[in-house]
């Protein structure tokens, strides 16, 4: 345990459910699905023709010149970070007087699972059809996976370091864990942490579909993401970004900031098993290490926002790991049933849902759990939200490559 | 093409790729110092100008194009 206490003071997101945290949270509590049919011509020949696209077109937030320099994943990272920054009570960089935060004490930890794939694909088209001289000089900064973190750091003037972990679907959570470490090690007082992903395009869809990882329930988009249900058949690709302002508790209190919850601890592990198949032992280790790191015991854990992506193997493996690491008492949910799987942004957006569950005392529902898997012997908030006084909640995120991250949030 | 026509064409490109106000564009203005066109945007300006005016502007010529007037002169000669 560290003597430095870290709290969450700002939240920002743009997701398939809404263009900000309030509309996303409202969508979760009302049990709305963000999944829809892909009407684009390019989707016609794909085995998967559903996705969870953003609720709002992000390009309206930027002028034409900046849009030439920002991949869509970078645009939404900036949107989420701006929201979180304002929500924490800090002033925008160009907002006149600004705030008194010492930028040498501000860091950014912000990741993406895949990076600027849309830029890579679009510029490859230009290369093939119009030649190398027409390729944008911004191609590299738009596709580099540290681009979103770098843009957030530039916009906020962060000088204490900009970091971009990449651990596939655990990226957003790993960024938050890294932010916690940065503050605990004394390198910053404030960290903007999060994740972003925007890869809804033929090649990424075909790639995930080739792994047989995606749901092919093309005729019923809203029913396709169904974690723990007997008839689940894969995850639904989503896009979005989430950002959290992490802050030293004494720093937050000194400036009178609103505190949503404590980020009490993080546990990270690797499976050492397979490049894509998960293993329960790694997940168990991550959860146990997270509790140890937070200084809490399994019985303190009231709620888990599970990784549960709606794949046949992964969902039940996690249930087994939760039972062994924590017990059968926490109330589970999978908000992926509504947002789809946001890949590198999942850990960030689901951490926001976990923080708000702790803050408001309510667990958002899991949609489409109509016929629970016979091996599901844990309590899931199915169909409707569950009022619950939460002391400690865990957000799980696991990624291809065998990355496991468990984050512990505690009522402040 | 007159110098004025070339300047108007450059103004359109500068507005499109770098957000430069056309009212700020005049022959004596430096691309980087006065108009704040950064190095990567300058690449876009050059490629767009080649297309618009049907000329070739080699990379080693670009470093000598300090002002808008320098670029107009280069394009005027190249198009002649």
Tab-separated table of C-alpha atoms in Angstrom:
chain	number	residue	atom	x	y	z
A	1	UNK	CA	0.000	0.000	0.000
A	2	UNK	CA	1.130	3.485	-0.798
A	3	UNK	CA	0.835	6.383	1.617
A	4	UNK	CA	-0.273	8.604	-1.247
A	5	UNK	CA	-4.035	8.548	-1.662
A	6	UNK	CA	-5.373	8.983	-5.227
A	7	UNK	CA	-8.898	10.085	-6.115
A	8	UNK	CA	-10.967	10.576	-9.257
A	9	UNK	CA	-12.024	14.207	-9.747
A	10	UNK	CA	-13.039	14.406	-13.406
A	11	UNK	CA	-14.778	12.211	-15.986
A	12	UNK	CA	-15.162	12.525	-19.748
A	13	UNK	CA	-16.406	10.222	-22.498
A	14	UNK	CA	-17.863	9.951	-25.942
A	15	UNK	CA	-19.418	6.551	-26.596
A	16	UNK	CA	-22.051	4.695	-28.636
A	17	UNK	CA	-24.553	5.651	-25.933
A	18	UNK	CA	-23.909	9.374	-25.810
A	19	UNK	CA	-21.600	12.282	-26.546
A	20	UNK	CA	-20.673	12.825	-22.902
A	21	UNK	CA	-20.631	11.089	-19.523
A	22	UNK	CA	-24.137	12.201	-18.514
A	23	UNK	CA	-25.815	10.816	-21.646
A	24	UNK	CA	-23.684	7.647	-21.556
A	25	UNK	CA	-24.573	7.017	-17.904
A	26	UNK	CA	-28.237	7.762	-18.611
A	27	UNK	CA	-28.119	5.286	-21.517
A	28	UNK	CA	-26.617	2.642	-19.237
A	29	UNK	CA	-29.194	3.118	-16.492
A	30	UNK	CA	-32.076	2.959	-18.964
A	31	UNK	CA	-30.542	-0.147	-20.526
A	32	UNK	CA	-30.186	1.240	-24.023
A	33	UNK	CA	-28.212	-0.637	-26.687
A	34	UNK	CA	-25.662	1.319	-28.729
A	35	UNK	CA	-25.398	-1.439	-31.342
A	36	UNK	CA	-26.829	-0.931	-34.825
A	37	UNK	CA	-26.685	-2.361	-38.323
A	38	UNK	CA	-23.877	-1.080	-40.566
A	39	UNK	CA	-25.644	0.455	-43.561
A	40	UNK	CA	-22.435	1.408	-45.376
A	41	UNK	CA	-21.849	-0.173	-48.755
A	42	UNK	CA	-18.512	-1.618	-47.642
A	43	UNK	CA	-20.245	-3.683	-44.976
A	44	UNK	CA	-22.269	-5.633	-47.532
A	45	UNK	CA	-19.800	-8.474	-48.079
A	46	UNK	CA	-18.619	-8.798	-44.486
A	47	UNK	CA	-19.710	-11.704	-42.298
A	48	UNK	CA	-20.389	-9.140	-39.548
A	49	UNK	CA	-22.588	-6.134	-40.385
A	50	UNK	CA	-23.251	-4.684	-36.934
A	51	UNK	CA	-21.246	-2.363	-34.694
A	52	UNK	CA	-21.570	0.173	-31.890
A	53	UNK	CA	-20.573	3.448	-33.517
A	54	UNK	CA	-20.281	6.780	-31.735
A	55	UNK	CA	-23.551	8.513	-30.851
A	56	UNK	CA	-22.137	11.836	-32.079
A	57	UNK	CA	-19.935	12.743	-35.042
A	58	UNK	CA	-16.707	13.954	-33.397
A	59	UNK	CA	-15.633	16.153	-36.299
A	60	UNK	CA	-17.983	18.961	-35.222
A	61	UNK	CA	-15.616	19.690	-32.318
A	62	UNK	CA	-12.621	20.664	-34.464
A	63	UNK	CA	-11.794	23.210	-37.118
A	64	UNK	CA	-10.867	22.104	-40.634
A	65	UNK	CA	-7.131	22.550	-40.164
A	66	UNK	CA	-6.978	20.427	-37.011
A	67	UNK	CA	-9.136	17.747	-38.641
A	68	UNK	CA	-6.390	17.294	-41.265
A	69	UNK	CA	-4.029	16.344	-38.428
A	70	UNK	CA	-6.180	14.163	-36.176
A	71	UNK	CA	-7.070	10.520	-36.622
A	72	UNK	CA	-10.615	9.804	-35.418
A	73	UNK	CA	-9.177	7.995	-32.357
A	74	UNK	CA	-7.235	11.174	-31.536
A	75	UNK	CA	-10.294	13.371	-32.014
A	76	UNK	CA	-12.338	11.403	-29.511
A	77	UNK	CA	-9.447	11.156	-27.046
A	78	UNK	CA	-9.310	14.963	-27.079
A	79	UNK	CA	-13.088	15.265	-26.668
A	80	UNK	CA	-13.096	12.927	-23.657
A	81	UNK	CA	-10.039	14.578	-22.106
A	82	UNK	CA	-11.492	18.091	-22.516
A	83	UNK	CA	-14.680	16.990	-20.792
A	84	UNK	CA	-12.813	15.341	-17.918
A	85	UNK	CA	-10.566	18.375	-17.531
A	86	UNK	CA	-13.499	20.789	-17.318
A	87	UNK	CA	-15.412	18.373	-15.071
A	88	UNK	CA	-12.477	18.418	-12.637
A	89	UNK	CA	-12.741	22.195	-12.467
A	90	UNK	CA	-9.648	23.048	-14.464
A	91	UNK	CA	-9.699	25.709	-17.164
A	92	UNK	CA	-8.898	25.017	-20.808
A	93	UNK	CA	-5.406	25.971	-21.911
A	94	UNK	CA	-6.686	28.832	-24.051
A	95	UNK	CA	-9.430	29.838	-21.621
A	96	UNK	CA	-7.978	33.220	-20.688
A	97	UNK	CA	-6.687	33.283	-17.105
A	98	UNK	CA	-6.462	29.506	-16.961
A	99	UNK	CA	-5.907	27.660	-13.724
A	100	UNK	CA	-3.058	27.593	-11.264
A	101	UNK	CA	-2.090	23.954	-11.812
A	102	UNK	CA	1.666	23.617	-12.256
A	103	UNK	CA	2.037	21.869	-15.628
A	104	UNK	CA	5.296	20.260	-14.454
A	105	UNK	CA	3.069	18.298	-12.072
A	106	UNK	CA	0.619	17.185	-14.781
A	107	UNK	CA	1.055	13.896	-16.690
A	108	UNK	CA	-0.981	11.976	-19.253
A	109	UNK	CA	-1.421	8.195	-19.492
A	110	UNK	CA	-3.648	7.459	-22.458
A	111	UNK	CA	-3.675	4.466	-24.737
A	112	UNK	CA	-5.246	2.826	-27.729
A	113	UNK	CA	-5.462	-0.854	-28.541
A	114	UNK	CA	-4.810	-0.566	-32.249
A	115	UNK	CA	-3.895	3.035	-33.083
A	116	UNK	CA	-4.745	5.098	-36.145
A	117	UNK	CA	-5.923	2.244	-38.343
A	118	UNK	CA	-8.449	4.426	-40.187
A	119	UNK	CA	-5.648	6.779	-41.197
A	120	UNK	CA	-3.392	3.901	-42.238
A	121	UNK	CA	-6.126	2.429	-44.429
A	122	UNK	CA	-7.193	5.760	-45.955
A	123	UNK	CA	-3.633	6.839	-46.730
A	124	UNK	CA	-2.849	3.431	-48.232
A	125	UNK	CA	-5.799	3.999	-50.579
A	126	UNK	CA	-4.304	7.376	-51.543
A	127	UNK	CA	-0.880	5.813	-52.072
A	128	UNK	CA	-2.361	3.149	-54.353
A	129	UNK	CA	-4.607	5.452	-56.377
A	130	UNK	CA	-2.747	8.785	-56.467
A	131	UNK	CA	0.869	8.007	-55.629
A	132	UNK	CA	3.308	8.689	-52.781
A	133	UNK	CA	3.443	12.460	-53.235
A	134	UNK	CA	-0.248	12.729	-52.275
A	135	UNK	CA	0.210	10.885	-48.978
A	136	UNK	CA	-0.511	13.261	-46.095
A	137	UNK	CA	2.551	14.536	-44.203
A	138	UNK	CA	0.451	13.963	-41.061
A	139	UNK	CA	0.090	10.211	-41.727
A	140	UNK	CA	2.679	9.140	-39.151
A	141	UNK	CA	1.539	11.339	-36.231
A	142	UNK	CA	-2.032	10.284	-37.013
A	143	UNK	CA	-1.371	6.557	-36.928
A	144	UNK	CA	1.229	6.309	-34.181
A	145	UNK	CA	-0.339	4.683	-31.117
A	146	UNK	CA	1.041	7.332	-28.765
A	147	UNK	CA	-0.717	9.999	-30.859
A	148	UNK	CA	-3.858	10.288	-28.698
A	149	UNK	CA	-1.798	10.649	-25.505
A	150	UNK	CA	0.477	13.165	-27.180
A	151	UNK	CA	-2.427	15.312	-28.373
A	152	UNK	CA	-4.031	15.289	-24.930
A	153	UNK	CA	-0.711	16.290	-23.406
A	154	UNK	CA	-0.260	19.079	-25.959
A	155	UNK	CA	-3.740	20.424	-25.438
A	156	UNK	CA	-3.466	20.522	-21.641
A	157	UNK	CA	0.198	21.527	-21.557
A	158	UNK	CA	1.285	18.461	-19.571
A	159	UNK	CA	5.020	18.542	-18.766
A	160	UNK	CA	5.430	15.640	-16.298
A	161	UNK	CA	5.356	12.970	-18.997
A	162	UNK	CA	3.000	11.546	-21.602
A	163	UNK	CA	2.679	7.761	-21.682
A	164	UNK	CA	0.740	5.353	-23.847
A	165	UNK	CA	0.468	1.751	-22.756
A	166	UNK	CA	-0.738	-0.728	-25.348
A	167	UNK	CA	-2.271	-3.954	-24.069
A	168	UNK	CA	-5.141	-4.549	-26.490
A	169	UNK	CA	-8.467	-4.613	-24.659
A	170	UNK	CA	-6.797	-3.948	-21.300
A	171	UNK	CA	-5.210	-0.700	-22.533
A	172	UNK	CA	-7.644	1.785	-20.955
A	173	UNK	CA	-7.372	0.068	-17.576
A	174	UNK	CA	-3.595	-0.209	-17.828
A	175	UNK	CA	-3.418	3.529	-18.546
A	176	UNK	CA	-5.351	4.193	-15.339
A	177	UNK	CA	-3.087	1.813	-13.388
A	178	UNK	CA	-0.085	3.620	-14.827
A	179	UNK	CA	-1.588	6.976	-13.838
A	180	UNK	CA	-1.974	5.687	-10.289
A	181	UNK	CA	1.703	4.683	-10.248
A	182	UNK	CA	2.799	8.056	-11.621
A	183	UNK	CA	1.041	9.899	-8.781
A	184	UNK	CA	2.108	7.425	-6.085
A	185	UNK	CA	5.728	7.651	-7.194
A	186	UNK	CA	5.591	11.409	-6.745
A	187	UNK	CA	6.109	12.307	-10.409
A	188	UNK	CA	2.829	14.218	-10.763
A	189	UNK	CA	-0.094	15.553	-8.725
A	190	UNK	CA	-2.640	15.206	-11.531
A	191	UNK	CA	-2.875	12.648	-14.340
A	192	UNK	CA	-5.334	12.545	-17.223
A	193	UNK	CA	-5.752	8.818	-17.857
A	194	UNK	CA	-7.854	6.990	-20.393
A	195	UNK	CA	-8.260	5.063	-23.589
A	196	UNK	CA	-9.552	5.552	-27.099
A	197	UNK	CA	-10.443	3.377	-30.063
A	198	UNK	CA	-11.987	3.929	-33.465
A	199	UNK	CA	-11.502	1.095	-35.945
A	200	UNK	CA	-14.946	0.421	-37.380
A	201	UNK	CA	-13.806	-0.342	-40.933
A	202	UNK	CA	-13.751	-3.396	-43.189
A	203	UNK	CA	-10.252	-4.678	-42.392
A	204	UNK	CA	-10.480	-4.595	-38.567
A	205	UNK	CA	-13.955	-6.134	-38.727
A	206	UNK	CA	-12.755	-8.828	-41.140
A	207	UNK	CA	-9.740	-9.485	-38.904
A	208	UNK	CA	-11.757	-9.926	-35.712
A	209	UNK	CA	-14.350	-11.915	-37.670
A	210	UNK	CA	-11.601	-14.195	-38.981
A	211	UNK	CA	-10.747	-14.975	-35.345
A	212	UNK	CA	-14.437	-15.900	-34.909
A	213	UNK	CA	-14.441	-13.338	-32.090
A	214	UNK	CA	-17.429	-11.271	-33.292
A	215	UNK	CA	-21.142	-11.861	-32.987
A	216	UNK	CA	-22.800	-12.540	-36.331
A	217	UNK	CA	-26.284	-11.746	-35.077
A	218	UNK	CA	-26.679	-9.331	-37.985
A	219	UNK	CA	-30.471	-9.359	-37.971
A	220	UNK	CA	-30.793	-8.377	-34.314
A	221	UNK	CA	-28.099	-5.779	-33.607
A	222	UNK	CA	-29.452	-4.708	-30.212
A	223	UNK	CA	-29.539	-8.307	-29.016
A	224	UNK	CA	-26.064	-9.231	-30.305
A	225	UNK	CA	-24.007	-8.256	-27.240
A	226	UNK	CA	-25.270	-10.664	-24.581
A	227	UNK	CA	-22.627	-11.459	-21.952
A	228	UNK	CA	-23.201	-14.691	-19.980
A	229	UNK	CA	-26.280	-15.569	-22.020
A	230	UNK	CA	-26.446	-19.120	-23.363
A	231	UNK	CA	-26.876	-17.824	-26.912
A	232	UNK	CA	-23.924	-15.413	-26.915
A	233	UNK	CA	-21.787	-15.785	-30.014
A	234	UNK	CA	-19.049	-13.154	-29.786
A	235	UNK	CA	-18.473	-9.494	-29.061
A	236	UNK	CA	-19.711	-6.429	-30.939
A	237	UNK	CA	-17.063	-3.998	-32.110
A	238	UNK	CA	-17.580	-0.522	-30.640
A	239	UNK	CA	-15.805	2.821	-30.767
A	240	UNK	CA	-15.367	5.421	-28.084
A	241	UNK	CA	-13.072	7.179	-25.659
A	242	UNK	CA	-13.030	7.684	-21.918
A	243	UNK	CA	-10.887	9.908	-19.709
A	244	UNK	CA	-10.481	10.217	-15.954
A	245	UNK	CA	-8.716	12.932	-14.015
A	246	UNK	CA	-6.709	11.213	-11.279
A	247	UNK	CA	-5.405	13.418	-8.520
A	248	UNK	CA	-3.521	13.270	-5.242
A	249	UNK	CA	-6.251	13.349	-2.618
A	250	UNK	CA	-4.621	16.136	-0.595
A	251	UNK	CA	-4.197	18.189	-3.783
A	252	UNK	CA	-7.864	17.677	-4.678
A	253	UNK	CA	-9.075	18.581	-1.195
A	254	UNK	CA	-6.882	21.678	-1.046
A	255	UNK	CA	-8.560	23.082	-4.133
A	256	UNK	CA	-12.031	21.994	-3.038
A	257	UNK	CA	-12.536	19.587	-5.943
A	258	UNK	CA	-15.480	17.204	-6.129
A	259	UNK	CA	-14.278	13.663	-5.453
A	260	UNK	CA	-16.163	10.872	-7.226
A	261	UNK	CA	-14.295	7.967	-5.654
A	262	UNK	CA	-10.876	6.774	-4.557
A	263	UNK	CA	-8.722	4.850	-6.972
A	264	UNK	CA	-7.617	2.567	-4.167
A	265	UNK	CA	-5.431	0.159	-6.076
A	266	UNK	CA	-4.533	-1.751	-9.201
A	267	UNK	CA	-3.437	-5.286	-9.942
A	268	UNK	CA	-1.662	-6.320	-13.129
A	269	UNK	CA	-0.630	-9.732	-14.338
A	270	UNK	CA	0.231	-11.623	-17.490
A	271	UNK	CA	-0.904	-15.118	-18.361
A	272	UNK	CA	2.247	-16.536	-19.922
A	273	UNK	CA	-0.122	-18.935	-21.656
A	274	UNK	CA	-1.385	-18.029	-25.133
A	275	UNK	CA	-1.395	-15.047	-27.480
A	276	UNK	CA	-5.210	-14.823	-27.531
A	277	UNK	CA	-6.750	-17.476	-25.249
A	278	UNK	CA	-7.356	-16.176	-21.725
A	279	UNK	CA	-6.435	-18.102	-18.570
A	280	UNK	CA	-8.256	-17.841	-15.250
A	281	UNK	CA	-5.064	-17.974	-13.154
A	282	UNK	CA	-3.805	-14.692	-14.603
A	283	UNK	CA	-7.159	-13.048	-13.961
A	284	UNK	CA	-7.229	-14.376	-10.395
A	285	UNK	CA	-3.724	-13.030	-9.758
A	286	UNK	CA	-4.684	-9.598	-11.109
A	287	UNK	CA	-7.733	-9.361	-8.835
A	288	UNK	CA	-5.857	-10.598	-5.756
A	289	UNK	CA	-2.972	-8.223	-6.384
A	290	UNK	CA	-5.436	-5.367	-6.835
A	291	UNK	CA	-7.091	-6.045	-3.467
A	292	UNK	CA	-3.696	-6.325	-1.785
A	293	UNK	CA	-2.580	-3.131	-3.460
A	294	UNK	CA	-5.725	-1.358	-2.258
A	295	UNK	CA	-5.500	-2.779	1.238
A	296	UNK	CA	-9.010	-4.227	1.160
A	297	UNK	CA	-10.318	-7.770	1.506
A	298	UNK	CA	-12.552	-9.779	-0.834
A	299	UNK	CA	-15.537	-9.317	1.484
A	300	UNK	CA	-15.330	-5.517	0.984
A	301	UNK	CA	-16.031	-5.911	-2.745
A	302	UNK	CA	-19.705	-5.258	-3.484
A	303	UNK	CA	-19.649	-4.804	-7.238
A	304	UNK	CA	-17.618	-5.880	-10.271
A	305	UNK	CA	-17.822	-4.308	-13.703
A	306	UNK	CA	-16.675	-7.432	-15.514
A	307	UNK	CA	-14.647	-7.682	-18.694
A	308	UNK	CA	-17.354	-10.071	-20.058
A	309	UNK	CA	-17.351	-9.326	-23.762
A	310	UNK	CA	-20.030	-11.844	-24.847
A	311	UNK	CA	-17.643	-14.488	-26.167
A	312	UNK	CA	-18.409	-18.166	-25.529
A	313	UNK	CA	-15.129	-18.919	-23.704
A	314	UNK	CA	-14.135	-15.636	-22.051
A	315	UNK	CA	-17.315	-14.848	-20.145
A	316	UNK	CA	-17.451	-18.030	-18.095
A	317	UNK	CA	-13.697	-18.133	-17.539
A	318	UNK	CA	-13.947	-14.761	-15.820
A	319	UNK	CA	-16.852	-15.962	-13.675
A	320	UNK	CA	-14.670	-18.823	-12.473
A	321	UNK	CA	-11.819	-16.401	-11.745
A	322	UNK	CA	-14.084	-13.995	-9.846
A	323	UNK	CA	-15.494	-16.793	-7.723
A	324	UNK	CA	-12.007	-17.954	-6.783
A	325	UNK	CA	-10.420	-14.532	-6.255
A	326	UNK	CA	-13.316	-12.625	-4.664
A	327	UNK	CA	-16.218	-14.982	-3.887
A	328	UNK	CA	-19.833	-15.239	-4.939
A	329	UNK	CA	-21.154	-12.120	-3.156
A	330	UNK	CA	-20.389	-9.188	-5.549
A	331	UNK	CA	-23.067	-7.918	-7.943
A	332	UNK	CA	-21.743	-8.194	-11.480
A	333	UNK	CA	-22.545	-6.307	-14.623
A	334	UNK	CA	-21.216	-6.064	-18.141
A	335	UNK	CA	-21.837	-2.646	-19.644
A	336	UNK	CA	-20.454	-4.062	-22.909
A	337	UNK	CA	-23.973	-5.429	-23.372
A	338	UNK	CA	-24.871	-1.793	-24.197
A	339	UNK	CA	-21.670	-0.147	-25.488
A	340	UNK	CA	-20.258	-3.082	-27.402
A	341	UNK	CA	-16.562	-3.759	-26.910
A	342	UNK	CA	-14.584	-0.505	-27.046
A	343	UNK	CA	-11.228	-2.364	-27.144
A	344	UNK	CA	-8.547	0.070	-25.928
A	345	UNK	CA	-11.210	2.415	-24.551
A	346	UNK	CA	-13.152	-0.320	-22.727
A	347	UNK	CA	-11.170	-0.139	-19.492
A	348	UNK	CA	-11.555	3.638	-19.362
A	349	UNK	CA	-15.276	3.850	-20.158
A	350	UNK	CA	-16.023	0.918	-17.840
A	351	UNK	CA	-13.961	2.535	-15.086
A	352	UNK	CA	-16.178	5.590	-15.471
A	353	UNK	CA	-19.245	3.349	-15.116
A	354	UNK	CA	-17.674	1.733	-12.044
A	355	UNK	CA	-16.821	5.097	-10.479
A	356	UNK	CA	-20.374	6.343	-11.053
A	357	UNK	CA	-21.817	3.104	-9.654
A	358	UNK	CA	-19.815	3.707	-6.467
A	359	UNK	CA	-20.667	7.415	-6.413
A	360	UNK	CA	-24.404	7.034	-7.002
A	361	UNK	CA	-24.964	3.652	-5.337
A	362	UNK	CA	-26.430	1.942	-8.376
A	363	UNK	CA	-25.184	-0.846	-10.641
A	364	UNK	CA	-26.028	-0.414	-14.339
A	365	UNK	CA	-27.748	-3.412	-15.912
A	366	UNK	CA	-26.568	-6.154	-18.234
A	367	UNK	CA	-28.783	-6.350	-21.310
A	368	UNK	CA	-29.900	-9.487	-23.121
A	369	UNK	CA	-29.245	-11.926	-20.292
A	370	UNK	CA	-32.435	-13.748	-21.229
A	371	UNK	CA	-31.237	-17.296	-20.751
A	372	UNK	CA	-28.236	-17.356	-18.411
A	373	UNK	CA	-25.424	-19.830	-19.058
A	374	UNK	CA	-25.876	-22.836	-16.789
A	375	UNK	CA	-22.452	-22.248	-15.249
A	376	UNK	CA	-23.347	-18.678	-14.237
A	377	UNK	CA	-23.667	-18.962	-10.472
A	378	UNK	CA	-22.931	-15.330	-9.612
A	379	UNK	CA	-25.363	-12.446	-9.091
A	380	UNK	CA	-25.744	-10.265	-12.208
A	381	UNK	CA	-27.773	-7.048	-12.369
A	382	UNK	CA	-29.726	-8.326	-15.368
A	383	UNK	CA	-32.199	-6.223	-17.318
A	384	UNK	CA	-32.531	-3.323	-14.913
A	385	UNK	CA	-30.244	-1.279	-12.667
A	386	UNK	CA	-29.695	-2.417	-9.076
A	387	UNK	CA	-29.560	0.016	-6.165
A	388	UNK	CA	-26.566	-0.972	-4.055
A	389	UNK	CA	-24.493	0.791	-1.426
A	390	UNK	CA	-20.999	0.083	-2.709
A	391	UNK	CA	-17.902	0.349	-0.569
A	392	UNK	CA	-15.464	-1.253	-2.981
A	393	UNK	CA	-15.894	-2.048	-6.682
A	394	UNK	CA	-13.575	-3.715	-9.176
A	395	UNK	CA	-13.278	-3.083	-12.890
A	396	UNK	CA	-11.730	-5.987	-14.808
A	397	UNK	CA	-10.051	-5.671	-18.204
A	398	UNK	CA	-8.253	-8.419	-20.083
A	399	UNK	CA	-6.483	-8.137	-23.412
A	400	UNK	CA	-5.191	-10.290	-26.254
A	401	UNK	CA	-1.603	-11.041	-25.379
A	402	UNK	CA	-2.551	-12.235	-21.902
A	403	UNK	CA	-2.758	-8.833	-20.183
A	404	UNK	CA	-4.921	-8.689	-17.056
A	405	UNK	CA	-5.758	-5.497	-15.163
A	406	UNK	CA	-8.054	-5.154	-12.160
A	407	UNK	CA	-8.748	-1.675	-10.769
A	408	UNK	CA	-10.183	-1.049	-7.307
A	409	UNK	CA	-12.434	1.943	-6.740
A	410	UNK	CA	-13.646	2.806	-3.259
A	411	UNK	CA	-16.246	5.177	-1.911
A	412	UNK	CA	-14.534	8.437	-0.936
B	1	UNK	CA	-1.198	33.691	-65.078
B	2	UNK	CA	-0.642	37.044	-63.433
B	3	UNK	CA	1.098	37.386	-60.082
B	4	UNK	CA	-2.241	38.383	-58.606
B	5	UNK	CA	-3.923	35.231	-59.891
B	6	UNK	CA	-1.152	33.088	-58.418
B	7	UNK	CA	-1.405	34.913	-55.089
B	8	UNK	CA	-5.167	34.353	-54.994
B	9	UNK	CA	-4.644	30.659	-55.708
B	10	UNK	CA	-2.033	30.397	-52.949
B	11	UNK	CA	-4.370	32.203	-50.547
B	12	UNK	CA	-7.065	29.616	-51.179
B	13	UNK	CA	-4.607	26.785	-50.500
B	14	UNK	CA	-3.246	28.449	-47.359
B	15	UNK	CA	-6.755	28.936	-46.018
B	16	UNK	CA	-7.724	25.349	-46.767
B	17	UNK	CA	-4.703	23.509	-45.363
B	18	UNK	CA	-3.370	25.884	-42.721
B	19	UNK	CA	-6.303	28.103	-41.757
B	20	UNK	CA	-4.591	31.296	-42.896
B	21	UNK	CA	-6.925	34.270	-43.346
B	22	UNK	CA	-6.691	35.344	-47.034
B	23	UNK	CA	-6.596	38.989	-45.909
B	24	UNK	CA	-3.272	38.287	-44.199
B	25	UNK	CA	-1.608	37.002	-47.383
B	26	UNK	CA	0.661	39.413	-49.267
B	27	UNK	CA	3.914	39.082	-51.211
B	28	UNK	CA	6.278	40.138	-48.430
B	29	UNK	CA	4.826	37.736	-45.826
B	30	UNK	CA	7.013	34.844	-44.663
B	31	UNK	CA	5.260	31.469	-44.616
B	32	UNK	CA	6.712	30.317	-41.327
B	33	UNK	CA	7.198	33.535	-39.366
B	34	UNK	CA	4.280	35.731	-40.484
B	35	UNK	CA	1.677	33.193	-41.549
B	36	UNK	CA	2.724	30.525	-39.009
B	37	UNK	CA	2.653	27.672	-41.526
B	38	UNK	CA	4.551	24.781	-39.907
B	39	UNK	CA	6.842	22.438	-41.814
B	40	UNK	CA	4.272	19.674	-42.387
B	41	UNK	CA	1.584	22.118	-43.499
B	42	UNK	CA	4.145	23.633	-45.888
B	43	UNK	CA	4.449	20.178	-47.492
B	44	UNK	CA	0.686	20.193	-48.013
B	45	UNK	CA	0.798	23.712	-49.456
B	46	UNK	CA	3.496	22.705	-51.947
B	47	UNK	CA	1.687	19.559	-53.098
B	48	UNK	CA	-1.589	21.467	-53.476
B	49	UNK	CA	0.170	24.271	-55.396
B	50	UNK	CA	1.747	21.771	-57.794
B	51	UNK	CA	-1.701	20.420	-58.561
B	52	UNK	CA	-3.399	23.796	-58.816
B	53	UNK	CA	-0.808	25.466	-61.043
B	54	UNK	CA	0.380	22.390	-62.958
B	55	UNK	CA	4.034	22.858	-61.971
B	56	UNK	CA	6.747	20.824	-60.231
B	57	UNK	CA	8.186	22.284	-57.042
B	58	UNK	CA	11.177	20.089	-56.048
B	59	UNK	CA	11.890	19.654	-52.336
B	60	UNK	CA	15.266	21.409	-52.616
B	61	UNK	CA	13.530	24.456	-54.103
B	62	UNK	CA	11.036	24.682	-51.244
B	63	UNK	CA	13.628	25.821	-48.706
B	64	UNK	CA	14.261	28.937	-50.817
B	65	UNK	CA	10.580	29.871	-50.859
B	66	UNK	CA	10.634	32.030	-47.734
B	67	UNK	CA	7.909	34.493	-48.640
B	68	UNK	CA	4.668	34.363	-50.594
B	69	UNK	CA	6.410	36.525	-53.236
B	70	UNK	CA	9.209	33.924	-53.556
B	71	UNK	CA	6.596	31.244	-54.236
B	72	UNK	CA	4.738	33.417	-56.756
B	73	UNK	CA	7.985	34.080	-58.650
B	74	UNK	CA	8.884	30.383	-58.665
B	75	UNK	CA	5.439	29.341	-59.930
B	76	UNK	CA	5.416	32.153	-62.519
B	77	UNK	CA	8.723	30.928	-63.969
B	78	UNK	CA	7.887	27.240	-63.725
B	79	UNK	CA	4.578	27.738	-65.503
B	80	UNK	CA	6.076	29.892	-68.248
